Amino acid sequence: MPDKVLYAYARMVLDTALPTIPMDTGKLRKTSMTAGVQKTATGYKIGSYTTYAEKMYNKTSGNWTTVGTHGKWFSTVINERGTMLMSEAVARYKL
C-alpha cells in the first residue's frame, strides 16, 4: 500500500503542477509529462528531460512567457496543496 500511495501522490503533484510549468516552446512541459513519475531506490521522482529544467525551476522572478507559470512549480504545489493531495492518495488505497 505505501508504494502505491507514494506513486499516486507524486502523480497528483505532477498533474497539479503541469499548468504552472513554464511553456515558452512547450518542451519543458512535454518532457515533464514524458518523464512522468519514475521509481528510484528511495521512492519516486518527478522532473524533466530538458537540460535547462533545473535552471528554470530555480528561477524566482523574470518575464514568464505564459501567464500563470513560475519557478518552483512542484514545491509550490506541495506547499499549497500537499496535505490535501496526500489525503487523496491515501484515501484511494485505503483498505
Short mmCIF file of N, CA and C in Angstrom, two decimals:
data_model
loop_
_atom_site.label_atom_id
_atom_site.label_comp_id
_atom_site.label_asym_id
_atom_site.label_seq_id
_atom_site.Cartn_x
_atom_site.Cartn_y
_atom_site.Cartn_z
N MET A 1 0.80 -1.21 0.00
CA MET A 1 0.00 0.00 0.00
C MET A 1 0.85 1.28 0.00
N PRO A 2 1.86 1.44 0.85
CA PRO A 2 2.61 2.70 0.85
C PRO A 2 3.23 3.05 -0.50
N ASP A 3 3.69 2.05 -1.24
CA ASP A 3 4.29 2.32 -2.54
C ASP A 3 3.26 2.92 -3.50
N LYS A 4 2.06 2.37 -3.51
CA LYS A 4 1.00 2.89 -4.38
C LYS A 4 0.59 4.29 -3.96
N VAL A 5 0.56 4.54 -2.65
CA VAL A 5 0.20 5.86 -2.15
C VAL A 5 1.25 6.89 -2.56
N LEU A 6 2.51 6.54 -2.41
CA LEU A 6 3.60 7.46 -2.78
C LEU A 6 3.58 7.76 -4.27
N TYR A 7 3.35 6.73 -5.10
CA TYR A 7 3.25 6.95 -6.54
C TYR A 7 2.07 7.88 -6.85
N ALA A 8 0.92 7.60 -6.26
CA ALA A 8 -0.28 8.42 -6.52
C ALA A 8 -0.04 9.87 -6.12
N TYR A 9 0.61 10.07 -4.98
CA TYR A 9 0.91 11.43 -4.51
C TYR A 9 1.81 12.15 -5.52
N ALA A 10 2.88 11.50 -5.93
CA ALA A 10 3.81 12.11 -6.90
C ALA A 10 3.09 12.41 -8.21
N ARG A 11 2.23 11.52 -8.64
CA ARG A 11 1.50 11.74 -9.89
C ARG A 11 0.55 12.94 -9.77
N MET A 12 -0.11 13.06 -8.62
CA MET A 12 -1.02 14.19 -8.41
C MET A 12 -0.25 15.50 -8.34
N VAL A 13 0.94 15.48 -7.74
CA VAL A 13 1.77 16.69 -7.71
C VAL A 13 2.14 17.09 -9.13
N LEU A 14 2.58 16.13 -9.94
CA LEU A 14 2.94 16.41 -11.33
C LEU A 14 1.74 16.96 -12.10
N ASP A 15 0.61 16.30 -12.00
CA ASP A 15 -0.58 16.73 -12.75
C ASP A 15 -1.05 18.11 -12.31
N THR A 16 -0.99 18.38 -11.02
CA THR A 16 -1.43 19.67 -10.49
C THR A 16 -0.46 20.78 -10.91
N ALA A 17 0.82 20.47 -10.94
CA ALA A 17 1.83 21.48 -11.29
C ALA A 17 1.90 21.76 -12.78
N LEU A 18 1.43 20.85 -13.61
CA LEU A 18 1.60 20.99 -15.06
C LEU A 18 1.23 22.36 -15.61
N PRO A 19 0.09 22.95 -15.26
CA PRO A 19 -0.24 24.26 -15.84
C PRO A 19 0.67 25.40 -15.40
N THR A 20 1.48 25.18 -14.36
CA THR A 20 2.36 26.24 -13.88
C THR A 20 3.80 26.06 -14.35
N ILE A 21 4.08 24.98 -15.06
CA ILE A 21 5.42 24.76 -15.61
C ILE A 21 5.61 25.70 -16.79
N PRO A 22 6.69 26.48 -16.82
CA PRO A 22 6.91 27.43 -17.91
C PRO A 22 6.79 26.77 -19.28
N MET A 23 6.26 27.54 -20.24
CA MET A 23 5.97 26.96 -21.54
C MET A 23 6.32 27.90 -22.69
N ASP A 24 7.56 28.22 -22.85
CA ASP A 24 7.97 29.04 -23.99
C ASP A 24 7.75 28.24 -25.28
N THR A 25 8.43 27.10 -25.39
CA THR A 25 8.28 26.24 -26.56
C THR A 25 7.40 25.03 -26.26
N GLY A 26 7.16 24.76 -24.98
CA GLY A 26 6.37 23.60 -24.57
C GLY A 26 7.21 22.38 -24.25
N LYS A 27 8.51 22.45 -24.55
CA LYS A 27 9.38 21.29 -24.35
C LYS A 27 9.49 20.90 -22.88
N LEU A 28 9.59 21.88 -21.99
CA LEU A 28 9.73 21.59 -20.57
C LEU A 28 8.49 20.84 -20.05
N ARG A 29 7.33 21.30 -20.42
CA ARG A 29 6.09 20.61 -20.01
C ARG A 29 6.01 19.22 -20.62
N LYS A 30 6.29 19.13 -21.91
CA LYS A 30 6.19 17.83 -22.58
C LYS A 30 7.14 16.81 -21.99
N THR A 31 8.37 17.22 -21.73
CA THR A 31 9.32 16.24 -21.19
C THR A 31 9.02 15.93 -19.73
N SER A 32 8.38 16.84 -19.03
CA SER A 32 7.96 16.54 -17.66
C SER A 32 6.90 15.44 -17.67
N MET A 33 5.97 15.53 -18.61
CA MET A 33 4.93 14.51 -18.71
C MET A 33 5.49 13.21 -19.27
N THR A 34 6.43 13.31 -20.21
CA THR A 34 7.06 12.10 -20.75
C THR A 34 7.85 11.38 -19.67
N ALA A 35 8.58 12.13 -18.87
CA ALA A 35 9.35 11.53 -17.77
C ALA A 35 8.39 10.95 -16.74
N GLY A 36 7.29 11.65 -16.50
CA GLY A 36 6.29 11.17 -15.55
C GLY A 36 6.83 10.98 -14.16
N VAL A 37 6.35 9.97 -13.50
CA VAL A 37 6.77 9.60 -12.15
C VAL A 37 7.66 8.38 -12.29
N GLN A 38 8.90 8.50 -11.84
CA GLN A 38 9.87 7.41 -12.00
C GLN A 38 10.27 6.82 -10.66
N LYS A 39 10.29 5.51 -10.59
CA LYS A 39 10.71 4.82 -9.37
C LYS A 39 12.21 4.98 -9.20
N THR A 40 12.63 5.21 -7.97
CA THR A 40 14.06 5.28 -7.63
C THR A 40 14.32 4.29 -6.49
N ALA A 41 15.54 4.21 -6.06
CA ALA A 41 15.89 3.31 -4.96
C ALA A 41 15.25 3.75 -3.65
N THR A 42 14.95 5.04 -3.54
CA THR A 42 14.41 5.56 -2.27
C THR A 42 12.95 6.00 -2.36
N GLY A 43 12.32 5.84 -3.50
CA GLY A 43 10.93 6.27 -3.64
C GLY A 43 10.60 6.57 -5.08
N TYR A 44 10.17 7.78 -5.35
CA TYR A 44 9.82 8.21 -6.70
C TYR A 44 10.36 9.60 -6.95
N LYS A 45 10.55 9.92 -8.24
CA LYS A 45 10.98 11.27 -8.60
C LYS A 45 10.13 11.76 -9.76
N ILE A 46 9.99 13.08 -9.83
CA ILE A 46 9.32 13.71 -10.95
C ILE A 46 10.26 14.79 -11.47
N GLY A 47 10.23 15.01 -12.76
CA GLY A 47 11.13 16.01 -13.32
C GLY A 47 10.99 16.09 -14.81
N SER A 48 12.03 16.55 -15.48
CA SER A 48 12.01 16.77 -16.92
C SER A 48 13.31 16.28 -17.53
N TYR A 49 13.26 15.96 -18.81
CA TYR A 49 14.46 15.54 -19.52
C TYR A 49 15.24 16.69 -20.14
N THR A 50 14.78 17.92 -20.00
CA THR A 50 15.49 19.03 -20.62
C THR A 50 16.75 19.38 -19.85
N THR A 51 17.73 19.93 -20.56
CA THR A 51 18.98 20.32 -19.92
C THR A 51 18.81 21.57 -19.07
N TYR A 52 17.77 22.34 -19.33
CA TYR A 52 17.58 23.61 -18.63
C TYR A 52 16.50 23.56 -17.54
N ALA A 53 15.95 22.40 -17.26
CA ALA A 53 14.85 22.29 -16.29
C ALA A 53 15.25 22.83 -14.92
N GLU A 54 16.42 22.47 -14.43
CA GLU A 54 16.84 22.92 -13.12
C GLU A 54 16.97 24.44 -13.06
N LYS A 55 17.53 25.02 -14.10
CA LYS A 55 17.68 26.48 -14.16
C LYS A 55 16.31 27.16 -14.10
N MET A 56 15.37 26.67 -14.87
CA MET A 56 14.03 27.26 -14.88
C MET A 56 13.32 27.03 -13.55
N TYR A 57 13.50 25.86 -12.98
CA TYR A 57 12.85 25.53 -11.71
C TYR A 57 13.32 26.49 -10.61
N ASN A 58 14.60 26.79 -10.62
CA ASN A 58 15.17 27.65 -9.57
C ASN A 58 15.00 29.14 -9.84
N LYS A 59 14.49 29.49 -10.99
CA LYS A 59 14.27 30.90 -11.34
C LYS A 59 13.11 31.43 -10.50
N THR A 60 13.36 32.50 -9.77
CA THR A 60 12.33 33.01 -8.87
C THR A 60 11.61 34.24 -9.40
N SER A 61 12.15 34.87 -10.42
CA SER A 61 11.48 36.04 -10.99
C SER A 61 11.86 36.16 -12.46
N GLY A 62 11.23 37.09 -13.11
CA GLY A 62 11.53 37.31 -14.51
C GLY A 62 10.26 37.41 -15.32
N ASN A 63 10.43 37.51 -16.60
CA ASN A 63 9.29 37.58 -17.50
C ASN A 63 8.95 36.18 -18.01
N TRP A 64 7.88 35.63 -17.50
CA TRP A 64 7.45 34.30 -17.92
C TRP A 64 6.64 34.47 -19.20
N THR A 65 6.85 33.60 -20.16
CA THR A 65 6.19 33.73 -21.46
C THR A 65 4.71 33.34 -21.40
N THR A 66 4.32 32.57 -20.40
CA THR A 66 2.94 32.12 -20.29
C THR A 66 2.40 32.56 -18.93
N VAL A 67 1.26 33.22 -18.95
CA VAL A 67 0.64 33.69 -17.71
C VAL A 67 0.34 32.49 -16.80
N GLY A 68 0.63 32.67 -15.52
CA GLY A 68 0.35 31.63 -14.53
C GLY A 68 1.48 30.65 -14.32
N THR A 69 2.57 30.81 -15.07
CA THR A 69 3.72 29.92 -14.89
C THR A 69 4.74 30.57 -13.97
N HIS A 70 5.59 29.77 -13.36
CA HIS A 70 6.59 30.27 -12.42
C HIS A 70 7.59 29.18 -12.11
N GLY A 71 8.64 29.54 -11.41
CA GLY A 71 9.62 28.57 -10.94
C GLY A 71 9.09 27.82 -9.73
N LYS A 72 9.84 26.84 -9.28
CA LYS A 72 9.50 26.05 -8.09
C LYS A 72 8.09 25.45 -8.17
N TRP A 73 7.69 25.02 -9.37
CA TRP A 73 6.32 24.56 -9.57
C TRP A 73 5.95 23.37 -8.70
N PHE A 74 6.83 22.41 -8.51
CA PHE A 74 6.50 21.27 -7.66
C PHE A 74 6.44 21.68 -6.19
N SER A 75 7.41 22.48 -5.76
CA SER A 75 7.42 22.95 -4.37
C SER A 75 6.17 23.76 -4.05
N THR A 76 5.75 24.58 -4.99
CA THR A 76 4.55 25.39 -4.78
C THR A 76 3.33 24.51 -4.58
N VAL A 77 3.18 23.50 -5.40
CA VAL A 77 2.04 22.59 -5.26
C VAL A 77 2.10 21.87 -3.92
N ILE A 78 3.27 21.39 -3.56
CA ILE A 78 3.41 20.66 -2.29
C ILE A 78 3.12 21.58 -1.12
N ASN A 79 3.63 22.81 -1.15
CA ASN A 79 3.39 23.74 -0.05
C ASN A 79 1.92 24.16 0.05
N GLU A 80 1.28 24.34 -1.09
CA GLU A 80 -0.10 24.84 -1.08
C GLU A 80 -1.15 23.74 -0.98
N ARG A 81 -0.86 22.55 -1.54
CA ARG A 81 -1.88 21.51 -1.61
C ARG A 81 -1.40 20.13 -1.21
N GLY A 82 -0.17 20.05 -0.71
CA GLY A 82 0.43 18.75 -0.41
C GLY A 82 -0.35 17.89 0.56
N THR A 83 -0.84 18.49 1.64
CA THR A 83 -1.60 17.72 2.63
C THR A 83 -2.87 17.16 2.02
N MET A 84 -3.59 17.97 1.27
CA MET A 84 -4.82 17.51 0.62
C MET A 84 -4.52 16.41 -0.40
N LEU A 85 -3.46 16.57 -1.19
CA LEU A 85 -3.12 15.56 -2.18
C LEU A 85 -2.72 14.24 -1.51
N MET A 86 -1.99 14.32 -0.41
CA MET A 86 -1.62 13.10 0.31
C MET A 86 -2.86 12.41 0.87
N SER A 87 -3.78 13.18 1.40
CA SER A 87 -5.03 12.60 1.91
C SER A 87 -5.78 11.88 0.79
N GLU A 88 -5.82 12.49 -0.38
CA GLU A 88 -6.48 11.86 -1.53
C GLU A 88 -5.77 10.57 -1.94
N ALA A 89 -4.44 10.58 -1.94
CA ALA A 89 -3.68 9.40 -2.30
C ALA A 89 -3.93 8.27 -1.30
N VAL A 90 -3.94 8.60 -0.03
CA VAL A 90 -4.19 7.59 1.00
C VAL A 90 -5.61 7.05 0.86
N ALA A 91 -6.58 7.93 0.65
CA ALA A 91 -7.98 7.51 0.52
C ALA A 91 -8.17 6.56 -0.67
N ARG A 92 -7.42 6.78 -1.73
CA ARG A 92 -7.54 5.92 -2.92
C ARG A 92 -7.19 4.48 -2.62
N TYR A 93 -6.23 4.28 -1.74
CA TYR A 93 -5.73 2.92 -1.49
C TYR A 93 -6.06 2.41 -0.10
N LYS A 94 -6.97 3.06 0.56
CA LYS A 94 -7.40 2.63 1.89
C LYS A 94 -8.15 1.30 1.76
N LEU A 95 -7.79 0.39 2.61
CA LEU A 95 -8.42 -0.94 2.56
C LEU A 95 -9.71 -0.95 3.34
#
